PDB file of C-alpha atoms in Angstrom:
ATOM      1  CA  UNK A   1      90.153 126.551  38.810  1.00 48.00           C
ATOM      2  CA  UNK A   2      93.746 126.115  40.375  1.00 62.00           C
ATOM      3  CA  UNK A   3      96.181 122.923  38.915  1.00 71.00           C
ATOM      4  CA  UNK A   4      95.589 121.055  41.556  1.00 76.00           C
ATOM      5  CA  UNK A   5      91.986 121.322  41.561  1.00 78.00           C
ATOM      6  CA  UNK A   6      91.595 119.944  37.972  1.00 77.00           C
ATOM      7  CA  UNK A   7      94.155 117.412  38.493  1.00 84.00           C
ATOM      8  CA  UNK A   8      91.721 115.963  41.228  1.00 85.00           C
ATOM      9  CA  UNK A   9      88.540 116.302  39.206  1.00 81.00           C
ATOM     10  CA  UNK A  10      90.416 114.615  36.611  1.00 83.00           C
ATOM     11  CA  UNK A  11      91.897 111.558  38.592  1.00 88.00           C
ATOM     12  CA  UNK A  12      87.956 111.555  40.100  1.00 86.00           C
ATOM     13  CA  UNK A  13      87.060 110.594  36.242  1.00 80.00           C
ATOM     14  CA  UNK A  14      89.392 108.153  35.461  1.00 85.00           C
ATOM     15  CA  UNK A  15      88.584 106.457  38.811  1.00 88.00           C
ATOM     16  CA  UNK A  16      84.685 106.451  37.672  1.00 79.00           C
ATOM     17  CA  UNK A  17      85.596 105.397  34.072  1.00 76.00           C
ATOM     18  CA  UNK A  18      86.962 102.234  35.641  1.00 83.00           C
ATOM     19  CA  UNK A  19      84.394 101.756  37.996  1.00 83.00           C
ATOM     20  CA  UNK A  20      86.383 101.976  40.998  1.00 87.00           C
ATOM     21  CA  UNK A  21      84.910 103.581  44.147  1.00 88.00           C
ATOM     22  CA  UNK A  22      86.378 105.851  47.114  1.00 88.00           C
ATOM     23  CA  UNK A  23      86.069 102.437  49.211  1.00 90.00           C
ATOM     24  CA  UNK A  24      88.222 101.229  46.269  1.00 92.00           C
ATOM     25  CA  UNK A  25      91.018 104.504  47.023  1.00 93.00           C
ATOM     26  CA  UNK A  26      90.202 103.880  50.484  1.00 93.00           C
ATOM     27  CA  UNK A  27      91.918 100.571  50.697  1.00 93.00           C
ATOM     28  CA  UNK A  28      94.933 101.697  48.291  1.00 94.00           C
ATOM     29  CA  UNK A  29      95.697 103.846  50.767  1.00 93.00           C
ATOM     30  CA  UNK A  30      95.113 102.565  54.292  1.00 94.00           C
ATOM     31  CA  UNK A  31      92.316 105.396  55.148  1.00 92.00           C
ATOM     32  CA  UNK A  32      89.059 105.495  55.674  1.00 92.00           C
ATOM     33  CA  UNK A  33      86.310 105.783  53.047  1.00 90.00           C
ATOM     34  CA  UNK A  34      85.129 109.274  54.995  1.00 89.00           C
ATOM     35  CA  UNK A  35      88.852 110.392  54.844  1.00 91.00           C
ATOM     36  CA  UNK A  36      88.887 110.012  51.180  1.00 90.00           C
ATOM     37  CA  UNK A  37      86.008 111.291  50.507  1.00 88.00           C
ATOM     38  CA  UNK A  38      87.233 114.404  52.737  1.00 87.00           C
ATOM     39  CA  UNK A  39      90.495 114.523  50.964  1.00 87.00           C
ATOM     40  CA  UNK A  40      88.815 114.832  47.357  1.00 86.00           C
ATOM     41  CA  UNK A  41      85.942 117.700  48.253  1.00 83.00           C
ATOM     42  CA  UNK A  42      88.926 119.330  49.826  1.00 82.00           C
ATOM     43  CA  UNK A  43      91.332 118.697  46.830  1.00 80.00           C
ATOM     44  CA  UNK A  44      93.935 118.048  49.327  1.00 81.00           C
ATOM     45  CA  UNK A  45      95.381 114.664  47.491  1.00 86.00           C
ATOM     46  CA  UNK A  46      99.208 114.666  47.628  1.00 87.00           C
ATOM     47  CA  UNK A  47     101.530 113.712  44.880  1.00 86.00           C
ATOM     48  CA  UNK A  48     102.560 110.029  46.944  1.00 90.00           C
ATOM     49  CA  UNK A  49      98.760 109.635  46.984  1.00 91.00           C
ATOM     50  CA  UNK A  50      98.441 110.672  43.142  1.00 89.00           C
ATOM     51  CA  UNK A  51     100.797 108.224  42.360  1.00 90.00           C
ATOM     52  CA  UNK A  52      99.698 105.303  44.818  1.00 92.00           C
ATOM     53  CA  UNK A  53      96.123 105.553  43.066  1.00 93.00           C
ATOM     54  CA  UNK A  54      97.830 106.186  39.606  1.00 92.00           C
ATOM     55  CA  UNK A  55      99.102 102.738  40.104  1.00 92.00           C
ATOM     56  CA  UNK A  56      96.121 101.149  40.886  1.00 92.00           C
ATOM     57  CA  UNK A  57      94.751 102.771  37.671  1.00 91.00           C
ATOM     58  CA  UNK A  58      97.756 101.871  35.651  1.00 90.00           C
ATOM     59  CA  UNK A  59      98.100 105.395  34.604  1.00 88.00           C
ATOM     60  CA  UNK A  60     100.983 107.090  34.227  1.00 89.00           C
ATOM     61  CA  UNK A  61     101.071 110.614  35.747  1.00 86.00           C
ATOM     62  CA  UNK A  62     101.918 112.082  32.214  1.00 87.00           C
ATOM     63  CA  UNK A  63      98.728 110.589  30.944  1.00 86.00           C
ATOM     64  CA  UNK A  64      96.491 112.351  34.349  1.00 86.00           C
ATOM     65  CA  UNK A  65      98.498 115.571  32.846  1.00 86.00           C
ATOM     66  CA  UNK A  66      97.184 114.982  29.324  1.00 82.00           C
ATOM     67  CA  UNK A  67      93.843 113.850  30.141  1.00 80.00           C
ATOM     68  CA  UNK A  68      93.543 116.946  32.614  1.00 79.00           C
ATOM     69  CA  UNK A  69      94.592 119.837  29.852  1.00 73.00           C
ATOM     70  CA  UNK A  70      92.042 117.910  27.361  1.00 70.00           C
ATOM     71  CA  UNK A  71      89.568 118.555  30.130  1.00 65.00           C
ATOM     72  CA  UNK A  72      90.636 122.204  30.304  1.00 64.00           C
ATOM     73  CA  UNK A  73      89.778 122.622  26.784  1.00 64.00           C
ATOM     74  CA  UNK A  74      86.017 121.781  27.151  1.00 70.00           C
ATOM     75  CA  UNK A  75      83.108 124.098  27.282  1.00 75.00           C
ATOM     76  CA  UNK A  76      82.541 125.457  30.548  1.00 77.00           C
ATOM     77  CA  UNK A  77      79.930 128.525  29.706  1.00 85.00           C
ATOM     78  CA  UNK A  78      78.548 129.473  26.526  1.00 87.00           C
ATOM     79  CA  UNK A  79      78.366 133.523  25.610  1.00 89.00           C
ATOM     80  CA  UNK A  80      75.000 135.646  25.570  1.00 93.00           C
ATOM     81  CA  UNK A  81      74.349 134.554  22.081  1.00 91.00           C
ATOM     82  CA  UNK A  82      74.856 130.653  22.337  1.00 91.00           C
ATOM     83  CA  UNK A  83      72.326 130.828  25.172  1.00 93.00           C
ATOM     84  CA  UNK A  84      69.969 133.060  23.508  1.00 95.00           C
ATOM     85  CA  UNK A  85      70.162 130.945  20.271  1.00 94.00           C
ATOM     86  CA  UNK A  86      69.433 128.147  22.447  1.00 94.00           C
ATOM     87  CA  UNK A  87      66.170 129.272  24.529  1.00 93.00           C
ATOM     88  CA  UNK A  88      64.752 130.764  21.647  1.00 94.00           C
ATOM     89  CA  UNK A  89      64.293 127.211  19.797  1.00 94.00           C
ATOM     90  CA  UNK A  90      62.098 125.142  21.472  1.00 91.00           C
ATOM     91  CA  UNK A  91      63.201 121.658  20.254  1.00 93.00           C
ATOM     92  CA  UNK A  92      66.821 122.990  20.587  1.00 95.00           C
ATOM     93  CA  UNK A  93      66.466 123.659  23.975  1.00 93.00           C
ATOM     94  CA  UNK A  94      64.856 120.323  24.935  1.00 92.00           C
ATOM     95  CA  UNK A  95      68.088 118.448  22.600  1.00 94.00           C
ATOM     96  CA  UNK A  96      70.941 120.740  24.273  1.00 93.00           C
ATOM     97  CA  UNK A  97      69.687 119.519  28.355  1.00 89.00           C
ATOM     98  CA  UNK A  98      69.534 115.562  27.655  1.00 90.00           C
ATOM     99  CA  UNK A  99      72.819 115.909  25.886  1.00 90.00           C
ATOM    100  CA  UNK A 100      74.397 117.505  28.720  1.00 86.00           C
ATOM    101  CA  UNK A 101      72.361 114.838  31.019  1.00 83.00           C
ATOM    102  CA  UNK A 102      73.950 111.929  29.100  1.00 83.00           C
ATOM    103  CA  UNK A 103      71.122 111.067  26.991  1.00 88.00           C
ATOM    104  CA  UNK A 104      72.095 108.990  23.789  1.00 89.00           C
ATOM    105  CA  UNK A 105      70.719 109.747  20.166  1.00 93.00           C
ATOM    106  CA  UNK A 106      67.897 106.958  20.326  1.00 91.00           C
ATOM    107  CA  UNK A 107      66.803 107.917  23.641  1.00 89.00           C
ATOM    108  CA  UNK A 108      66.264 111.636  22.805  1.00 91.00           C
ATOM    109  CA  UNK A 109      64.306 110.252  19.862  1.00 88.00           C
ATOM    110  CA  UNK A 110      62.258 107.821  21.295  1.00 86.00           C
ATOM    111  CA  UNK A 111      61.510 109.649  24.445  1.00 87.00           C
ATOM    112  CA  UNK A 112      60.368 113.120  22.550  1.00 91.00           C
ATOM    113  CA  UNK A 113      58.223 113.322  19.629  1.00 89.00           C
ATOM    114  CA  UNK A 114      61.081 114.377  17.145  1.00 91.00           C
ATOM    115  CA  UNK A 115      62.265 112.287  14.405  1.00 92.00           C
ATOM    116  CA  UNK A 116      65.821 111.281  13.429  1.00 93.00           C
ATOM    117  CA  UNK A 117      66.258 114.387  11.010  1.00 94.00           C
ATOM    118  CA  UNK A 118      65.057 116.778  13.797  1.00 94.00           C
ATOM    119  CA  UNK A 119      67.579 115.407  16.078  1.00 94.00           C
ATOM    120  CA  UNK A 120      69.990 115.365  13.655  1.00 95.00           C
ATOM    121  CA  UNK A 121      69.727 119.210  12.626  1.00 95.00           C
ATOM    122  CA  UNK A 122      69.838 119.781  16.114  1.00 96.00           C
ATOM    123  CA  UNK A 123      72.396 117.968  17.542  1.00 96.00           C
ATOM    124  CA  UNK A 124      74.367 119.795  14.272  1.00 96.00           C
ATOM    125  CA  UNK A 125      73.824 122.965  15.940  1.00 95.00           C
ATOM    126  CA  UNK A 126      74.987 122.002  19.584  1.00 94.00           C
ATOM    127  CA  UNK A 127      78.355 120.861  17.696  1.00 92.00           C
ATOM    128  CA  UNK A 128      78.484 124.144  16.230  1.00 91.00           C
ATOM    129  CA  UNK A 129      78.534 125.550  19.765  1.00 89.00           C
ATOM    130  CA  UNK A 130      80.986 123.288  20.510  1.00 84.00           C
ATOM    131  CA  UNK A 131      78.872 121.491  23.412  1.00 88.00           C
ATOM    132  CA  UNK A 132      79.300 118.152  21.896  1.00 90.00           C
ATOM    133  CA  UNK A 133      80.667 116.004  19.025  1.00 88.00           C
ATOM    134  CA  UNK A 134      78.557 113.867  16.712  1.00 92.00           C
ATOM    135  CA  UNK A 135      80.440 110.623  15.920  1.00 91.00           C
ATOM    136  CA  UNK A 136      79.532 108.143  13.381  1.00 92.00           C
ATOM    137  CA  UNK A 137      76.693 105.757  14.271  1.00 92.00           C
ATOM    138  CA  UNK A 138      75.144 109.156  15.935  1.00 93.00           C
ATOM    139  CA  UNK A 139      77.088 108.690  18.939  1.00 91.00           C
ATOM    140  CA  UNK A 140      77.185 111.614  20.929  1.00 92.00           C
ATOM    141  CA  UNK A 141      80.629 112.688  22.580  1.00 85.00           C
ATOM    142  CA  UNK A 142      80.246 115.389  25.048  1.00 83.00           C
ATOM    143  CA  UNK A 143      82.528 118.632  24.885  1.00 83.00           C
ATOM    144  CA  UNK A 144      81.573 120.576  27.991  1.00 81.00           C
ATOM    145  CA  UNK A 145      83.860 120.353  31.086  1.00 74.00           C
ATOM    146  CA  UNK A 146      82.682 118.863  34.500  1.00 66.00           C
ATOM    147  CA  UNK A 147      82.232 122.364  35.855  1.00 67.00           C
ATOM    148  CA  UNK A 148      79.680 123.898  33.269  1.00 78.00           C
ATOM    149  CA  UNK A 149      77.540 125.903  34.104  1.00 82.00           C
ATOM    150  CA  UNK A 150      74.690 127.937  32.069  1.00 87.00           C
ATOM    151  CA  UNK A 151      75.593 131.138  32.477  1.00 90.00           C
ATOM    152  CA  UNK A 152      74.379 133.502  35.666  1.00 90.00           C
ATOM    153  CA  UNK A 153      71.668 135.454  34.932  1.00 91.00           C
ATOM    154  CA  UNK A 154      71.652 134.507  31.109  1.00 94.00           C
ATOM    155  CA  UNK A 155      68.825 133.640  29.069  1.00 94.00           C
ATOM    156  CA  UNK A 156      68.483 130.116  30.275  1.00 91.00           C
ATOM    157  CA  UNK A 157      69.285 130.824  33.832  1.00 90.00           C
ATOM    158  CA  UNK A 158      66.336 133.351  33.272  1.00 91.00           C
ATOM    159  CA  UNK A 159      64.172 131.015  31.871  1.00 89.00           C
ATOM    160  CA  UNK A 160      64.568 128.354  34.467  1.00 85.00           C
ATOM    161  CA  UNK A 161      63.358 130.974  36.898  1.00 85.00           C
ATOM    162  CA  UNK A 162      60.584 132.686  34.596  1.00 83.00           C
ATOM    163  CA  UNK A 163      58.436 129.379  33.327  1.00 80.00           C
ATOM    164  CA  UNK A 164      60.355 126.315  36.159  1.00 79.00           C
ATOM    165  CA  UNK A 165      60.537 127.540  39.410  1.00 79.00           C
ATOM    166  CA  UNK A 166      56.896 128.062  40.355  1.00 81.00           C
ATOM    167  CA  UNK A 167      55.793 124.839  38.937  1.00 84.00           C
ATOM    168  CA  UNK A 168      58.649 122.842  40.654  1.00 85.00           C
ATOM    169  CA  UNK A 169      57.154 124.014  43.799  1.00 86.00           C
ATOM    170  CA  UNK A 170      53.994 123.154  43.304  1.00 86.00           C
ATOM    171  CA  UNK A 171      54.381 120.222  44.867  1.00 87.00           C
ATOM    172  CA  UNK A 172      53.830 118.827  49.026  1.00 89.00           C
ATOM    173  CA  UNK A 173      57.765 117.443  48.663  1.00 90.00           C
ATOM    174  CA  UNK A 174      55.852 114.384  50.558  1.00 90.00           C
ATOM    175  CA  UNK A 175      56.761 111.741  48.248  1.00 90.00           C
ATOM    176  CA  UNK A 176      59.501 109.205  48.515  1.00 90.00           C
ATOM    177  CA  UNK A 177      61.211 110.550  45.573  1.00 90.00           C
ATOM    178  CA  UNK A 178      60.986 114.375  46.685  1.00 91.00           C
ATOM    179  CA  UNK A 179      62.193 116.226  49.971  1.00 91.00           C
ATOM    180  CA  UNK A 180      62.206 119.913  50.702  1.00 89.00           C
ATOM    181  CA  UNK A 181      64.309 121.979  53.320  1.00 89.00           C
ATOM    182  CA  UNK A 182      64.113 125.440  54.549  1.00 87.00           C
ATOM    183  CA  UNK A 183      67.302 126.211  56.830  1.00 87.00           C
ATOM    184  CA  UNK A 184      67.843 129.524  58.488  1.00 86.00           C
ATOM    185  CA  UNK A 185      70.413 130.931  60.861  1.00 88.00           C
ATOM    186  CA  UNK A 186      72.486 133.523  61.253  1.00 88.00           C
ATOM    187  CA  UNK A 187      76.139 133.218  59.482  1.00 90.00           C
ATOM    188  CA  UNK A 188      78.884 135.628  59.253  1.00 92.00           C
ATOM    189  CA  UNK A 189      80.382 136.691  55.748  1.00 90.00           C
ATOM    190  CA  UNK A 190      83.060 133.784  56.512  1.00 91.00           C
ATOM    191  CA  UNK A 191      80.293 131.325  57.395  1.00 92.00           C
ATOM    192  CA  UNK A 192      78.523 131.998  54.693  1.00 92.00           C
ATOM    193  CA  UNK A 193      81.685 131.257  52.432  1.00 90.00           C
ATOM    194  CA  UNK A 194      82.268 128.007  54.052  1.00 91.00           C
ATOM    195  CA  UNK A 195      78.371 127.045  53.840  1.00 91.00           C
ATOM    196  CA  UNK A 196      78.481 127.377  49.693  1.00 91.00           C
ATOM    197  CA  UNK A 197      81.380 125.649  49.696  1.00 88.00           C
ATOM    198  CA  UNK A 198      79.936 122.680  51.283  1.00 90.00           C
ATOM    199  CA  UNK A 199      77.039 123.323  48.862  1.00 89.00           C
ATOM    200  CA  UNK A 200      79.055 123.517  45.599  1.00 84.00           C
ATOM    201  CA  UNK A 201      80.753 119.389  47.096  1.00 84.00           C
ATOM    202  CA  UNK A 202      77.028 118.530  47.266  1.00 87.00           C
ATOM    203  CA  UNK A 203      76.865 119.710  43.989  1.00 84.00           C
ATOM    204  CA  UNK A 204      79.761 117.907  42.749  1.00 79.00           C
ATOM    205  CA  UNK A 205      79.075 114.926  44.260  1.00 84.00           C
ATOM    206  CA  UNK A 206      75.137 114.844  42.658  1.00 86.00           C
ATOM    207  CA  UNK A 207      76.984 115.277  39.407  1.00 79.00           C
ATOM    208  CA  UNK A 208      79.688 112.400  39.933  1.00 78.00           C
ATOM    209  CA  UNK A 209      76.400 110.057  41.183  1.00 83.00           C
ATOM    210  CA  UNK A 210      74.421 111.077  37.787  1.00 82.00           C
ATOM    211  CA  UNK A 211      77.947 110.354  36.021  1.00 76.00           C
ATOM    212  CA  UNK A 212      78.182 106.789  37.882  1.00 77.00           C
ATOM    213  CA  UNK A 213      74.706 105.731  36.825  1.00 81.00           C
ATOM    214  CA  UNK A 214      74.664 106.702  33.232  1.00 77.00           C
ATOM    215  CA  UNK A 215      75.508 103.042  32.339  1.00 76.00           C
ATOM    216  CA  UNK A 216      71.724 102.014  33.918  1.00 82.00           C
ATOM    217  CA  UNK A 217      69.397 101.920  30.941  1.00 84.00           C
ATOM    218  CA  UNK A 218      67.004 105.426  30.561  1.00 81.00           C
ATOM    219  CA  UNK A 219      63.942 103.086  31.926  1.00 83.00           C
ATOM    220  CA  UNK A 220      65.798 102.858  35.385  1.00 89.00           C
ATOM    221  CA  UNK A 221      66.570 106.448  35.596  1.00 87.00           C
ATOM    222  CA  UNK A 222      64.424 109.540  36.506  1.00 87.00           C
ATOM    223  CA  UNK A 223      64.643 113.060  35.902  1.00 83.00           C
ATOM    224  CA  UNK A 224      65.713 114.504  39.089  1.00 88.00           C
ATOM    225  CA  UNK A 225      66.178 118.262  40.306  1.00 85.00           C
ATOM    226  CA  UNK A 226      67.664 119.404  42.935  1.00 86.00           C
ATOM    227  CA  UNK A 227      67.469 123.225  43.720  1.00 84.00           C
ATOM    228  CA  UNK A 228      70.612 124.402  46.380  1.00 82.00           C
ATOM    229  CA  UNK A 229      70.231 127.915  47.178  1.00 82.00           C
ATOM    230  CA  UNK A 230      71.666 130.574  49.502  1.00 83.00           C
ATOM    231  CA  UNK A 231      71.544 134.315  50.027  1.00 81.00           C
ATOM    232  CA  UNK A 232      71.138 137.018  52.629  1.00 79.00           C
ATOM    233  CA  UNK A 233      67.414 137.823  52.764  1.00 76.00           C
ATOM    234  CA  UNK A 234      64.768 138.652  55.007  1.00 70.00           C
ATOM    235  CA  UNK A 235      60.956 137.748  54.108  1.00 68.00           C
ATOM    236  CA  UNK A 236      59.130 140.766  53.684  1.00 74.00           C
ATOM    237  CA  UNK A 237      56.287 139.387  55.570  1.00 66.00           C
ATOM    238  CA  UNK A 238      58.293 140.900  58.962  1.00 64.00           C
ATOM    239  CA  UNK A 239      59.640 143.950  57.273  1.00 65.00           C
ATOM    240  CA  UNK A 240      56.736 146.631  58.952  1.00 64.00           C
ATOM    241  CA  UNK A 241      57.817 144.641  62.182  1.00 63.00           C
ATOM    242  CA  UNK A 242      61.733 144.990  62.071  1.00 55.00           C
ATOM    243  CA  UNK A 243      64.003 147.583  63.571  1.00 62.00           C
ATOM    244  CA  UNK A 244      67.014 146.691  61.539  1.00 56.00           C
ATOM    245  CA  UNK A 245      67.230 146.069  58.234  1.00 49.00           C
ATOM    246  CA  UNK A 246      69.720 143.400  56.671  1.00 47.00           C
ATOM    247  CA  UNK A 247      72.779 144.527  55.414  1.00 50.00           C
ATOM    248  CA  UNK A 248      72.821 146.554  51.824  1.00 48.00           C
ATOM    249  CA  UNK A 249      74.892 143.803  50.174  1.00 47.00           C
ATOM    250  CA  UNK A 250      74.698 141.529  46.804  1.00 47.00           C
ATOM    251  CA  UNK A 251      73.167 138.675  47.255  1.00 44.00           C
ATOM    252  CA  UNK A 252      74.911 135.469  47.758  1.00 45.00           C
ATOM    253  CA  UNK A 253      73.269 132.719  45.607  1.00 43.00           C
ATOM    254  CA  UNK A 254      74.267 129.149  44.572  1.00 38.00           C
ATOM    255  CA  UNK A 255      72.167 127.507  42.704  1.00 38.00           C
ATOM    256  CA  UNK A 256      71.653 123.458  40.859  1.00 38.00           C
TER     257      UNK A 256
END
């Protein structure tokens, strides 16, 4: 991730910290909420700006410096091991995805049948792997950076896909809560570039709207997937039926 990248996702937290909203930036500055919104997916914020909304946050820019590099310094991918140690314990693996979904210690333990001790021992274990920090009172402080990811093709990535997929789509997507969408076109290598790119801001911005309503209480709140996905494919339903066959290339794939 470049400087200038981080420095945005950064001043993106300290705005959500303080409850302040791109309306909020919008004003500061004399644009439009769109145009914000535009100038953080593109990351194209300059230093005037930076300091205008500094300001506002009565931040110094030395302290968006600091508070960036302590972000740098967080988890963003675990090794082979981690993940493996991770997916092969059960209760573990349940403990490790509410912490990184901003679950607190007494709603992990009175949502799921394990008692304080269990969590305990476990949430021991993630601060071994460094993916949070257990605080007095059992507060939970996370340690992994905005970005993380589990890792591609890993042993949880690989789970997901072995025992979750088919069951999440097992469903008519009919609901008010669920929606489904199949897109296809043709895109050029350049297209298809720009196209994950505007999938990995959707991504961001699902993650900044779980981040803004982690203050609700866990009652108000549901657990919500959302799969994004991309790749150069043709169903081999029309394979006996096609002339040409799709280029011999790796796979493109994004995925939430």
């Amino acid at each position: 991730m470049s400087q200038t990248s981080a420095l945005v996702d950064t001043l993106k937290r300290q705005l959500r910290a303080q409850g302040y909203t791109y309306a909020d930036v919008a004003r500061w500055l004399g644009l439009s909420e769109a145009s914000v919104k535009r100038l953080f997916a593109d990351k194209h914020v300059t230093l005037e700006r930076l300091e205008v909304i500094c300001d506002q946050l009565n931040l110094e820019f030395a302290e968006l410096i600091s508070a960036m590099q302590a972000d740098e310094q967080r988890v963003q991918e675990l090794t082979q091991a981690q993940e493996q140690r991770i997916v092969d314990d059960r209760e573990l693996f349940l403990v490790a995805v509410c912490v990184i979904n901003g679950y607190r210690f007494e709603e992990i333990h009175h949502q799921y049948r394990l008692s304080e001790a269990q969590c305990i021992r476990h949430l021991l274990t993630l601060e071994q792997l460094k993916l949070i920090e257990l605080l007095p009172g059992n507060r939970i402080r996370q340690r992994v950076a905005a970005n993380f990811r589990w890792r591609p093709g890993g042993p949880i990535q690989q789970f997901f896909q072995q025992h979750i997929a088919t069951e999440f789509f097992q469903s008519r997507f009919d609901r008010d809560t669920e929606k489904l969408m199949v897109l296809n076109g043709l895109l050029s290598q350049a297209g298809s570039a720009e196209w994950q790119q505007i999938m990995q801001r959707l991504a961001n911005e699902f993650h900044a709207l779980c981040e803004r309503e982690s203050s609700l209480p866990l009652h108000q709140r549901f657990g919500t997937t959302s799969v994004l996905a991309v790749r150069q494919w043709q169903s081999t339903l029309f394979k006996d039926v096609s002339r040409a066959s799709m280029p011999n290339k790796r796979p493109n794939e994004t995925s939430l």
